[in-house]
Short mmCIF file of C-alpha atoms in Angstrom, two decimals:
data_model
loop_
_atom_site.label_atom_id
_atom_site.label_comp_id
_atom_site.label_asym_id
_atom_site.label_seq_id
_atom_site.Cartn_x
_atom_site.Cartn_y
_atom_site.Cartn_z
CA MET D 15 137.26 26.44 9.18
CA THR D 16 139.53 29.26 8.09
CA LYS D 17 143.29 28.85 7.77
CA GLN D 18 145.45 30.40 10.44
CA SER D 19 147.49 33.39 9.30
CA PRO D 20 151.27 33.09 9.77
CA VAL D 21 150.99 36.49 11.46
CA ASP D 22 149.04 34.80 14.29
CA ALA D 23 151.56 31.99 14.90
CA HIS D 24 152.71 33.62 18.16
CA LEU D 25 149.16 33.19 19.56
CA ARG D 26 148.65 29.54 18.61
CA GLU D 27 148.03 26.81 21.19
CA ASP D 28 149.06 23.26 20.24
CA THR D 29 147.12 20.20 21.40
CA LEU D 30 149.20 17.79 23.47
CA GLU D 31 146.39 15.48 24.59
CA SER D 32 142.65 15.33 23.88
CA LYS D 33 140.11 13.51 26.02
CA GLN D 34 136.36 13.10 25.61
CA VAL D 35 134.82 13.83 29.01
CA TYR D 36 131.15 13.26 28.16
CA ARG D 37 129.13 12.24 25.11
CA GLY D 38 125.34 12.55 25.10
CA ASN D 39 122.69 12.65 22.38
CA PHE D 40 123.61 16.25 21.58
CA ILE D 41 126.62 17.31 23.64
CA ASP D 42 130.22 16.15 23.16
CA VAL D 43 132.46 17.63 25.88
CA ARG D 44 136.25 17.55 25.57
CA CYS D 45 139.13 18.40 27.87
CA ASP D 46 142.44 18.98 26.11
CA ARG D 47 145.91 19.68 27.43
CA VAL D 48 147.62 22.35 25.30
CA ARG D 49 151.00 23.99 24.99
CA LEU D 50 150.67 27.76 25.26
CA PRO D 51 152.68 30.19 23.12
CA ASN D 52 155.15 30.71 25.99
CA GLY D 53 155.79 26.95 26.36
CA ALA D 54 153.66 26.45 29.51
CA THR D 55 150.73 24.02 29.48
CA ALA D 56 147.04 24.54 30.27
CA THR D 57 143.71 22.75 29.89
CA ARG D 58 140.93 23.71 27.52
CA GLU D 59 137.38 22.45 28.12
CA TYR D 60 134.99 22.81 25.21
CA VAL D 61 131.94 21.45 23.42
CA VAL D 62 132.23 19.89 19.97
CA HIS D 63 129.14 20.73 17.88
CA PRO D 64 128.15 19.57 14.36
CA GLY D 65 127.03 23.05 13.33
CA ALA D 66 123.64 24.61 12.83
CA VAL D 67 121.66 26.96 10.64
CA MET D 68 119.45 29.92 11.42
CA VAL D 69 116.89 31.31 8.99
CA VAL D 70 115.79 34.95 8.74
CA PRO D 71 112.35 34.45 7.11
CA LEU D 72 111.06 37.58 5.33
CA LEU D 73 107.35 37.91 4.60
CA ASP D 74 106.28 39.97 1.58
CA ASP D 75 105.00 42.75 3.88
CA GLY D 76 108.43 43.10 5.52
CA ARG D 77 107.53 41.29 8.74
CA LEU D 78 109.65 38.41 10.00
CA VAL D 79 108.62 34.91 11.02
CA MET D 80 109.67 34.22 14.61
CA GLU D 81 109.46 31.40 17.14
CA ARG D 82 108.85 31.34 20.86
CA GLN D 83 110.38 28.28 22.50
CA TYR D 84 111.13 27.25 26.08
CA ARG D 85 114.88 26.92 26.62
CA TYR D 86 115.58 24.69 29.59
CA PRO D 87 119.07 25.98 30.56
CA LEU D 88 117.59 29.48 31.00
CA SER D 89 114.23 28.32 32.41
CA ARG D 90 112.34 30.69 30.13
CA VAL D 91 110.69 31.11 26.77
CA MET D 92 112.96 32.76 24.20
CA LEU D 93 112.06 34.67 21.04
CA GLU D 94 114.22 33.42 18.16
CA PHE D 95 114.55 33.04 14.43
CA PRO D 96 113.99 29.43 13.26
CA ALA D 97 117.15 27.35 13.64
CA GLY D 98 118.39 23.82 13.97
CA LYS D 99 121.31 21.42 14.02
CA ILE D 100 122.90 20.21 10.79
CA GLU D 101 122.59 16.45 10.38
CA PRO D 102 125.72 14.44 9.42
CA GLY D 103 126.49 15.01 5.72
CA GLU D 104 123.65 17.50 5.29
CA PRO D 105 124.48 20.64 3.28
CA PRO D 106 123.68 23.83 5.24
CA LEU D 107 121.11 25.11 2.71
CA GLN D 108 119.27 21.78 2.80
CA CYS D 109 119.22 22.03 6.59
CA ALA D 110 117.87 25.60 6.41
CA VAL D 111 115.06 24.53 4.04
CA ARG D 112 114.23 21.55 6.28
CA GLU D 113 114.26 23.48 9.55
CA LEU D 114 112.11 26.34 8.21
CA ALA D 115 109.50 23.90 6.92
CA GLU D 116 109.54 21.61 9.97
CA GLU D 117 109.35 24.38 12.56
CA THR D 118 107.14 26.98 10.85
CA GLY D 119 105.49 25.25 7.89
CA TYR D 120 106.81 27.92 5.52
CA ARG D 121 108.54 27.13 2.22
CA ALA D 122 110.65 29.82 0.51
CA ALA D 123 110.97 30.65 -3.17
CA GLU D 124 114.41 32.25 -2.70
CA TRP D 125 117.36 31.76 -0.38
CA ALA D 126 120.52 33.75 0.36
CA ARG D 127 123.47 32.85 2.59
CA ALA D 128 124.51 35.76 4.78
CA GLY D 129 127.48 34.24 6.60
CA ILE D 130 128.51 32.23 9.63
CA LEU D 131 128.63 33.14 13.30
CA HIS D 132 130.45 31.51 16.19
CA ASN D 133 128.34 32.21 19.24
CA ALA D 134 130.49 30.74 22.03
CA VAL D 135 134.13 30.82 20.91
CA ALA D 136 135.50 30.39 24.44
CA TYR D 137 133.87 26.97 24.96
CA SER D 138 132.41 25.61 21.71
CA ASN D 139 133.37 25.13 18.07
CA GLU D 140 129.74 25.59 16.96
CA GLY D 141 129.27 27.53 13.76
CA ILE D 142 125.80 28.74 12.80
CA GLU D 143 125.15 29.43 9.11
CA VAL D 144 122.85 32.45 8.67
CA TRP D 145 120.38 32.15 5.77
CA PHE D 146 117.72 34.56 4.52
CA ALA D 147 114.49 33.23 2.99
CA ARG D 148 111.83 35.15 1.04
CA GLY D 149 108.85 34.44 -1.16
CA LEU D 150 107.36 32.51 1.75
CA ILE D 151 104.42 30.17 1.25
CA PRO D 152 102.63 28.98 4.42
CA GLY D 153 102.08 25.31 5.13
CA GLU D 154 101.88 22.79 7.95
CA ALA D 155 104.73 22.52 10.44
CA ALA D 156 106.09 19.06 11.31
CA LEU D 157 107.85 19.49 14.66
CA ASP D 158 110.33 16.92 15.91
CA HIS D 159 109.23 14.61 18.74
CA GLY D 160 109.50 16.58 22.00
CA GLU D 161 109.69 19.95 20.23
CA PHE D 162 107.14 22.60 21.24
CA LEU D 163 107.06 26.16 19.93
CA ASP D 164 104.78 28.97 18.85
CA VAL D 165 105.21 30.71 15.49
CA SER D 166 104.51 34.43 15.21
CA THR D 167 105.48 37.46 13.14
CA ALA D 168 107.08 40.77 14.07
CA SER D 169 108.45 43.84 12.35
CA LEU D 170 112.13 44.73 12.46
CA ASP D 171 111.30 47.77 14.61
CA GLU D 172 109.38 45.60 17.10
CA LEU D 173 112.30 43.19 17.36
CA LEU D 174 114.84 45.99 17.78
CA ALA D 175 112.71 47.46 20.58
CA LEU D 176 112.66 44.07 22.33
CA ALA D 177 116.44 43.82 21.93
CA GLN D 178 116.92 47.30 23.36
CA THR D 179 114.87 46.50 26.47
CA GLY D 180 116.67 43.18 27.00
CA GLU D 181 113.63 41.01 26.25
CA LEU D 182 115.22 39.57 23.09
CA THR D 183 118.64 38.19 24.08
CA ASP D 184 119.28 35.19 21.81
CA ALA D 185 122.71 35.80 20.26
CA LYS D 186 121.99 34.23 16.87
CA THR D 187 118.76 36.21 16.51
CA LEU D 188 120.55 39.45 17.40
CA ILE D 189 123.20 38.69 14.74
CA GLY D 190 120.40 37.95 12.26
CA LEU D 191 118.91 41.37 13.00
CA LEU D 192 122.32 42.98 12.44
CA TRP D 193 122.61 41.28 9.04
CA LEU D 194 119.04 42.30 8.17
CA GLN D 195 119.60 45.96 9.09
CA ASN D 196 122.81 46.18 7.09
CA TRP D 197 121.34 44.39 4.06
CA ARG D 198 118.26 46.62 4.04
CA ALA D 199 120.52 49.69 4.33
CA GLY D 200 122.47 48.50 1.27
CA GLN D 201 125.68 48.13 3.27
CA TRP D 202 126.00 44.31 3.24
CA ASP D 203 125.34 42.26 0.13
CA ILE D 204 123.67 38.87 -0.03
CA ARG D 205 123.14 36.87 -3.22
CA TRP D 206 119.69 35.37 -3.73
CA GLN D 207 119.11 32.04 -5.44
CA ALA D 208 115.90 30.27 -6.41
CA ALA D 209 114.88 27.33 -4.25
CA SER D 210 115.65 24.05 -5.98
#
């Protein structure tokens, strides 16, 4: 979480009351009463999320490892980069290594943190750490119980074409493609480290 700038103090909303509305296996829904900058009050409904990681897996030939997975809220199969929820106390890189191996079977020789994205700032505090992985070695996937997905590969150009036509719409994957384009163009830097 970043510190608030004193310059933004006139935009701040202060929590007056916080109430948990629903708690499931994955979702924690809150409804807070807040004081607005002008002194009035309002409610804010939002989802508390433990955070997640997304991996941009780079094969030696430049292609990317992708997943196709049915997403129930949208009633359709989505094309995505591998991703998953951070477990309590789990460092983000450890989560990235675990999720890549569990979902695709690949292990990486090198890792680089790109940054963090907040994909639903109006109704969730979820932050997704974006990691790049290269020097991939194939292996056996070990999907979680109830998890079903297909692993495939695609070039950056193929993925950009799917994004342009609206077939690839997953926000985290689109952000991953943005990072990838800018890194390959030499405009955004990422620092690689050997896998431990």
